[in-house]
Amino acid sequence: MVLKRKIIIVEDNGDVAKGFELLINNSENYKVVAVYDNGEDAIKDIKKLKPDIILMDIDLPGMSGIEATSIIKTSYPKIDIIIITVFENSERVFEAMCAGAVGYLTKNNGYQELIRALDEASKGGAPMSANIARMIVKSFEKNVIENPLSKKETVVLTQLAEGKSYKSIAVNLDISVDTVKFHIKNIYIKLQVNNKEDAIARAKEFKYI
């Protein structure tokens, strides 16, 4: 029996939420455990539901999806959050990524794109369209002049480039393996890559490491 990864949907448009729920529940590897129309209620139930991935709308009643994402990632860094919205606005995309979202999808994405995004997030990637990826790069160009990686992320990537394992890096930096994975996921997002080889190559290209 396949143990399905648990998904929470936070979307105030009932039709959109039902559509996503139907698509996900018809998949082999995922199941929707709860649907909310606001971020506040979703945050209250996260500890109980223990979702693996959250699909988060940006424009919600009350706190925005970006605010909710920031709050959730602070307390539950292992949860992957994919932003869903009708808008492809570079500033909102940049804010969502800075808040901790791992990916960004528009609401007109079909079944294959949705499941592919869930698969990619589950593997530690950063699912998003090519158009959105370009806009995020532009946002980083405007907002980050130098190395976009934090000091800890730079150290982690440097040691990864040296061939060290996640466990070795964790021991060297006196952090948990899960924290190492969290840093690497942030590195992928900031450098707009999906694997360690591309991350190392891009960081060396721009002399970040």
mmCIF file of C-alpha atoms in Angstrom:
data_model
loop_
_atom_site.group_PDB
_atom_site.id
_atom_site.type_symbol
_atom_site.label_atom_id
_atom_site.label_comp_id
_atom_site.label_asym_id
_atom_site.label_seq_id
_atom_site.Cartn_x
_atom_site.Cartn_y
_atom_site.Cartn_z
ATOM 1 C CA MET A 1 0.000 0.000 0.000
ATOM 2 C CA VAL A 2 1.393 3.390 -1.032
ATOM 3 C CA LEU A 3 1.652 5.881 1.821
ATOM 4 C CA LYS A 4 0.270 9.038 0.261
ATOM 5 C CA ARG A 5 1.775 12.422 1.066
ATOM 6 C CA LYS A 6 -0.666 14.736 2.811
ATOM 7 C CA ILE A 7 -1.767 17.972 1.150
ATOM 8 C CA ILE A 8 -3.579 20.985 2.594
ATOM 9 C CA ILE A 9 -5.269 23.461 0.246
ATOM 10 C CA VAL A 10 -5.710 27.081 1.342
ATOM 11 C CA GLU A 11 -7.894 28.765 -1.286
ATOM 12 C CA ASP A 12 -10.907 31.036 -0.840
ATOM 13 C CA ASN A 13 -12.376 30.301 -4.283
ATOM 14 C CA GLY A 14 -14.518 27.222 -3.664
ATOM 15 C CA ASP A 15 -14.518 26.046 -7.278
ATOM 16 C CA VAL A 16 -10.740 26.295 -7.573
ATOM 17 C CA ALA A 17 -10.262 24.498 -4.250
ATOM 18 C CA LYS A 18 -12.616 21.674 -5.269
ATOM 19 C CA GLY A 19 -10.875 21.348 -8.616
ATOM 20 C CA PHE A 20 -7.458 20.979 -7.005
ATOM 21 C CA GLU A 21 -8.843 18.581 -4.409
ATOM 22 C CA LEU A 22 -10.375 16.342 -7.069
ATOM 23 C CA LEU A 23 -7.198 16.266 -9.149
ATOM 24 C CA ILE A 24 -4.982 15.497 -6.171
ATOM 25 C CA ASN A 25 -7.227 12.805 -4.709
ATOM 26 C CA ASN A 26 -7.272 11.053 -8.080
ATOM 27 C CA SER A 27 -3.472 10.808 -8.011
ATOM 28 C CA GLU A 28 -1.481 7.821 -6.774
ATOM 29 C CA ASN A 29 0.853 9.535 -4.352
ATOM 30 C CA TYR A 30 -1.091 12.400 -2.761
ATOM 31 C CA LYS A 31 -4.262 13.018 -0.782
ATOM 32 C CA VAL A 32 -5.948 16.193 0.444
ATOM 33 C CA VAL A 33 -6.408 16.093 4.217
ATOM 34 C CA ALA A 34 -8.038 19.524 4.593
ATOM 35 C CA VAL A 35 -9.242 22.552 2.624
ATOM 36 C CA TYR A 36 -9.390 26.066 4.100
ATOM 37 C CA ASP A 37 -10.560 29.400 2.759
ATOM 38 C CA ASN A 38 -8.221 31.410 5.003
ATOM 39 C CA GLY A 39 -4.721 31.180 6.395
ATOM 40 C CA GLU A 40 -5.576 31.630 10.049
ATOM 41 C CA ASP A 41 -7.625 28.432 10.316
ATOM 42 C CA ALA A 42 -5.060 26.454 8.352
ATOM 43 C CA ILE A 43 -2.271 27.530 10.704
ATOM 44 C CA LYS A 44 -4.285 26.420 13.730
ATOM 45 C CA ASP A 45 -4.640 22.865 12.415
ATOM 46 C CA ILE A 46 -1.167 22.258 10.996
ATOM 47 C CA LYS A 47 0.235 20.663 14.140
ATOM 48 C CA LYS A 48 -2.657 18.183 14.185
ATOM 49 C CA LEU A 49 -2.747 17.405 10.453
ATOM 50 C CA LYS A 50 1.018 17.347 9.823
ATOM 51 C CA PRO A 51 0.828 18.046 6.061
ATOM 52 C CA ASP A 52 3.754 17.411 3.743
ATOM 53 C CA ILE A 53 2.785 20.098 1.233
ATOM 54 C CA ILE A 54 0.489 23.130 1.351
ATOM 55 C CA LEU A 55 -1.029 24.757 -1.727
ATOM 56 C CA MET A 56 -1.415 28.388 -0.693
ATOM 57 C CA ASP A 57 -3.374 31.115 -2.440
ATOM 58 C CA ILE A 58 -1.798 34.571 -2.264
ATOM 59 C CA ASP A 59 -4.955 36.675 -2.038
ATOM 60 C CA LEU A 60 -6.899 35.452 0.982
ATOM 61 C CA PRO A 61 -9.376 37.124 3.349
ATOM 62 C CA GLY A 62 -7.536 38.249 6.468
ATOM 63 C CA MET A 63 -3.808 37.582 6.318
ATOM 64 C CA SER A 64 -2.353 37.095 2.861
ATOM 65 C CA GLY A 65 -0.954 33.816 1.645
ATOM 66 C CA ILE A 66 2.507 35.355 1.777
ATOM 67 C CA GLU A 67 2.068 36.207 5.469
ATOM 68 C CA ALA A 68 0.694 32.738 6.200
ATOM 69 C CA THR A 69 3.628 31.169 4.361
ATOM 70 C CA SER A 70 6.141 33.100 6.445
ATOM 71 C CA ILE A 71 4.430 32.095 9.704
ATOM 72 C CA ILE A 72 4.192 28.426 8.738
ATOM 73 C CA LYS A 73 7.793 28.153 7.517
ATOM 74 C CA THR A 74 9.067 29.721 10.737
ATOM 75 C CA SER A 75 7.404 27.040 12.888
ATOM 76 C CA TYR A 76 7.357 24.143 10.422
ATOM 77 C CA PRO A 77 10.360 24.470 8.070
ATOM 78 C CA LYS A 78 9.943 20.925 6.712
ATOM 79 C CA ILE A 79 6.547 21.689 5.163
ATOM 80 C CA ASP A 80 6.762 22.579 1.472
ATOM 81 C CA ILE A 81 4.499 25.434 0.388
ATOM 82 C CA ILE A 82 3.550 26.010 -3.228
ATOM 83 C CA ILE A 83 1.919 29.366 -3.946
ATOM 84 C CA ILE A 84 -1.101 29.301 -6.278
ATOM 85 C CA THR A 85 -2.542 32.457 -7.802
ATOM 86 C CA VAL A 86 -4.058 33.951 -10.933
ATOM 87 C CA PHE A 87 -1.397 36.663 -11.022
ATOM 88 C CA GLU A 88 2.087 36.398 -12.483
ATOM 89 C CA ASN A 89 3.442 39.516 -10.810
ATOM 90 C CA SER A 90 7.181 39.568 -10.205
ATOM 91 C CA GLU A 91 6.983 41.440 -6.901
ATOM 92 C CA ARG A 92 4.434 39.006 -5.457
ATOM 93 C CA VAL A 93 6.499 36.087 -6.708
ATOM 94 C CA PHE A 94 9.619 37.520 -5.102
ATOM 95 C CA GLU A 95 7.780 38.115 -1.818
ATOM 96 C CA ALA A 96 6.423 34.554 -1.828
ATOM 97 C CA MET A 97 9.871 33.065 -2.397
ATOM 98 C CA CYS A 98 11.376 35.239 0.317
ATOM 99 C CA ALA A 99 8.627 34.075 2.675
ATOM 100 C CA GLY A 100 9.721 30.482 2.154
ATOM 101 C CA ALA A 101 7.564 29.112 -0.666
ATOM 102 C CA VAL A 102 9.293 26.411 -2.715
ATOM 103 C CA GLY A 103 7.274 26.936 -5.860
ATOM 104 C CA TYR A 104 4.683 29.036 -7.602
ATOM 105 C CA LEU A 105 1.867 27.921 -9.899
ATOM 106 C CA THR A 106 -0.944 29.711 -11.682
ATOM 107 C CA LYS A 107 -4.495 28.472 -11.177
ATOM 108 C CA ASN A 108 -4.913 27.500 -14.814
ATOM 109 C CA ASN A 109 -2.331 24.721 -14.517
ATOM 110 C CA GLY A 110 -3.781 21.344 -15.463
ATOM 111 C CA TYR A 111 -3.510 17.934 -13.818
ATOM 112 C CA GLN A 112 -0.091 17.056 -15.204
ATOM 113 C CA GLU A 113 1.462 20.378 -14.213
ATOM 114 C CA LEU A 114 -0.043 20.180 -10.716
ATOM 115 C CA ILE A 115 1.140 16.632 -10.033
ATOM 116 C CA ARG A 116 4.537 17.390 -11.563
ATOM 117 C CA ALA A 117 4.863 20.331 -9.174
ATOM 118 C CA LEU A 118 3.975 18.135 -6.182
ATOM 119 C CA ASP A 119 6.488 15.526 -7.336
ATOM 120 C CA GLU A 120 9.210 18.100 -7.819
ATOM 121 C CA ALA A 121 8.607 19.686 -4.413
ATOM 122 C CA SER A 122 8.644 16.239 -2.798
ATOM 123 C CA LYS A 123 12.085 15.610 -4.307
ATOM 124 C CA GLY A 124 13.471 18.888 -2.980
ATOM 125 C CA GLY A 125 13.028 20.919 -6.164
ATOM 126 C CA ALA A 126 11.436 24.295 -6.821
ATOM 127 C CA PRO A 127 8.478 23.896 -9.208
ATOM 128 C CA MET A 128 7.535 26.919 -11.262
ATOM 129 C CA SER A 129 6.914 27.949 -14.839
ATOM 130 C CA ALA A 130 9.741 29.259 -17.018
ATOM 131 C CA ASN A 131 8.036 32.659 -17.119
ATOM 132 C CA ILE A 132 7.854 32.858 -13.333
ATOM 133 C CA ALA A 133 11.451 31.675 -12.983
ATOM 134 C CA ARG A 134 12.590 34.515 -15.264
ATOM 135 C CA MET A 135 10.664 37.053 -13.209
ATOM 136 C CA ILE A 136 12.202 35.811 -9.964
ATOM 137 C CA VAL A 137 15.664 36.104 -11.459
ATOM 138 C CA LYS A 138 14.840 39.711 -12.407
ATOM 139 C CA SER A 139 13.550 40.356 -8.883
ATOM 140 C CA PHE A 140 16.778 39.033 -7.395
ATOM 141 C CA GLU A 141 18.759 41.196 -9.792
ATOM 142 C CA LYS A 142 16.865 44.237 -8.503
ATOM 143 C CA ASN A 143 16.872 43.261 -4.845
ATOM 144 C CA VAL A 144 20.154 41.410 -4.392
ATOM 145 C CA ILE A 145 23.365 43.008 -5.598
ATOM 146 C CA GLU A 146 25.835 40.475 -4.261
ATOM 147 C CA ASN A 147 25.658 36.804 -3.302
ATOM 148 C CA PRO A 148 21.960 35.973 -2.623
ATOM 149 C CA LEU A 149 22.999 33.107 -0.339
ATOM 150 C CA SER A 150 23.316 33.586 3.406
ATOM 151 C CA LYS A 151 26.667 32.860 5.069
ATOM 152 C CA LYS A 152 25.408 29.485 6.302
ATOM 153 C CA GLU A 153 24.000 28.589 2.874
ATOM 154 C CA THR A 154 27.334 29.504 1.274
ATOM 155 C CA VAL A 155 29.198 27.256 3.689
ATOM 156 C CA VAL A 156 26.757 24.396 3.113
ATOM 157 C CA LEU A 157 27.068 24.689 -0.673
ATOM 158 C CA THR A 158 30.860 24.968 -0.472
ATOM 159 C CA GLN A 159 31.068 21.749 1.529
ATOM 160 C CA LEU A 160 28.610 20.095 -0.843
ATOM 161 C CA ALA A 161 30.887 21.112 -3.728
ATOM 162 C CA GLU A 162 33.782 19.472 -1.876
ATOM 163 C CA GLY A 163 31.895 16.186 -2.024
ATOM 164 C CA LYS A 164 30.800 16.049 1.589
ATOM 165 C CA SER A 165 27.595 14.197 2.473
ATOM 166 C CA TYR A 166 24.606 15.788 4.198
ATOM 167 C CA LYS A 167 25.576 13.951 7.382
ATOM 168 C CA SER A 168 29.162 15.201 7.242
ATOM 169 C CA ILE A 169 28.021 18.766 6.663
ATOM 170 C CA ALA A 170 25.613 18.485 9.602
ATOM 171 C CA VAL A 171 28.425 17.293 11.870
ATOM 172 C CA ASN A 172 30.840 19.985 10.655
ATOM 173 C CA LEU A 173 28.315 22.779 11.220
ATOM 174 C CA ASP A 174 26.789 21.273 14.372
ATOM 175 C CA ILE A 175 23.292 21.234 12.879
ATOM 176 C CA SER A 176 20.805 18.479 12.035
ATOM 177 C CA VAL A 177 20.635 16.732 8.667
ATOM 178 C CA ASP A 178 17.110 18.151 8.268
ATOM 179 C CA THR A 179 18.526 21.660 8.711
ATOM 180 C CA VAL A 180 21.139 20.927 6.047
ATOM 181 C CA LYS A 181 18.339 19.833 3.688
ATOM 182 C CA PHE A 182 16.395 23.010 4.517
ATOM 183 C CA HIS A 183 19.421 25.157 3.633
ATOM 184 C CA ILE A 184 19.957 23.246 0.383
ATOM 185 C CA LYS A 185 16.321 23.704 -0.612
ATOM 186 C CA ASN A 186 16.683 27.469 -0.040
ATOM 187 C CA ILE A 187 19.864 27.413 -2.121
ATOM 188 C CA TYR A 188 17.991 25.757 -4.998
ATOM 189 C CA ILE A 189 15.266 28.405 -4.827
ATOM 190 C CA LYS A 190 17.672 31.360 -4.710
ATOM 191 C CA LEU A 191 19.861 30.036 -7.520
ATOM 192 C CA GLN A 192 16.864 28.811 -9.568
ATOM 193 C CA VAL A 193 18.105 25.227 -9.924
ATOM 194 C CA ASN A 194 16.693 21.786 -9.149
ATOM 195 C CA ASN A 195 19.756 19.757 -8.170
ATOM 196 C CA LYS A 196 23.102 20.066 -6.430
ATOM 197 C CA GLU A 197 25.168 19.814 -9.623
ATOM 198 C CA ASP A 198 23.450 22.854 -11.152
ATOM 199 C CA ALA A 199 23.610 24.714 -7.831
ATOM 200 C CA ILE A 200 27.360 24.168 -7.576
ATOM 201 C CA ALA A 201 27.895 25.111 -11.221
ATOM 202 C CA ARG A 202 25.880 28.317 -10.951
ATOM 203 C CA ALA A 203 27.501 29.326 -7.658
ATOM 204 C CA LYS A 204 30.950 28.836 -9.165
ATOM 205 C CA GLU A 205 29.937 30.722 -12.314
ATOM 206 C CA PHE A 206 28.987 33.780 -10.260
ATOM 207 C CA LYS A 207 31.834 33.212 -7.790
ATOM 208 C CA TYR A 208 29.544 32.692 -4.802
ATOM 209 C CA ILE A 209 31.778 29.812 -3.716
#
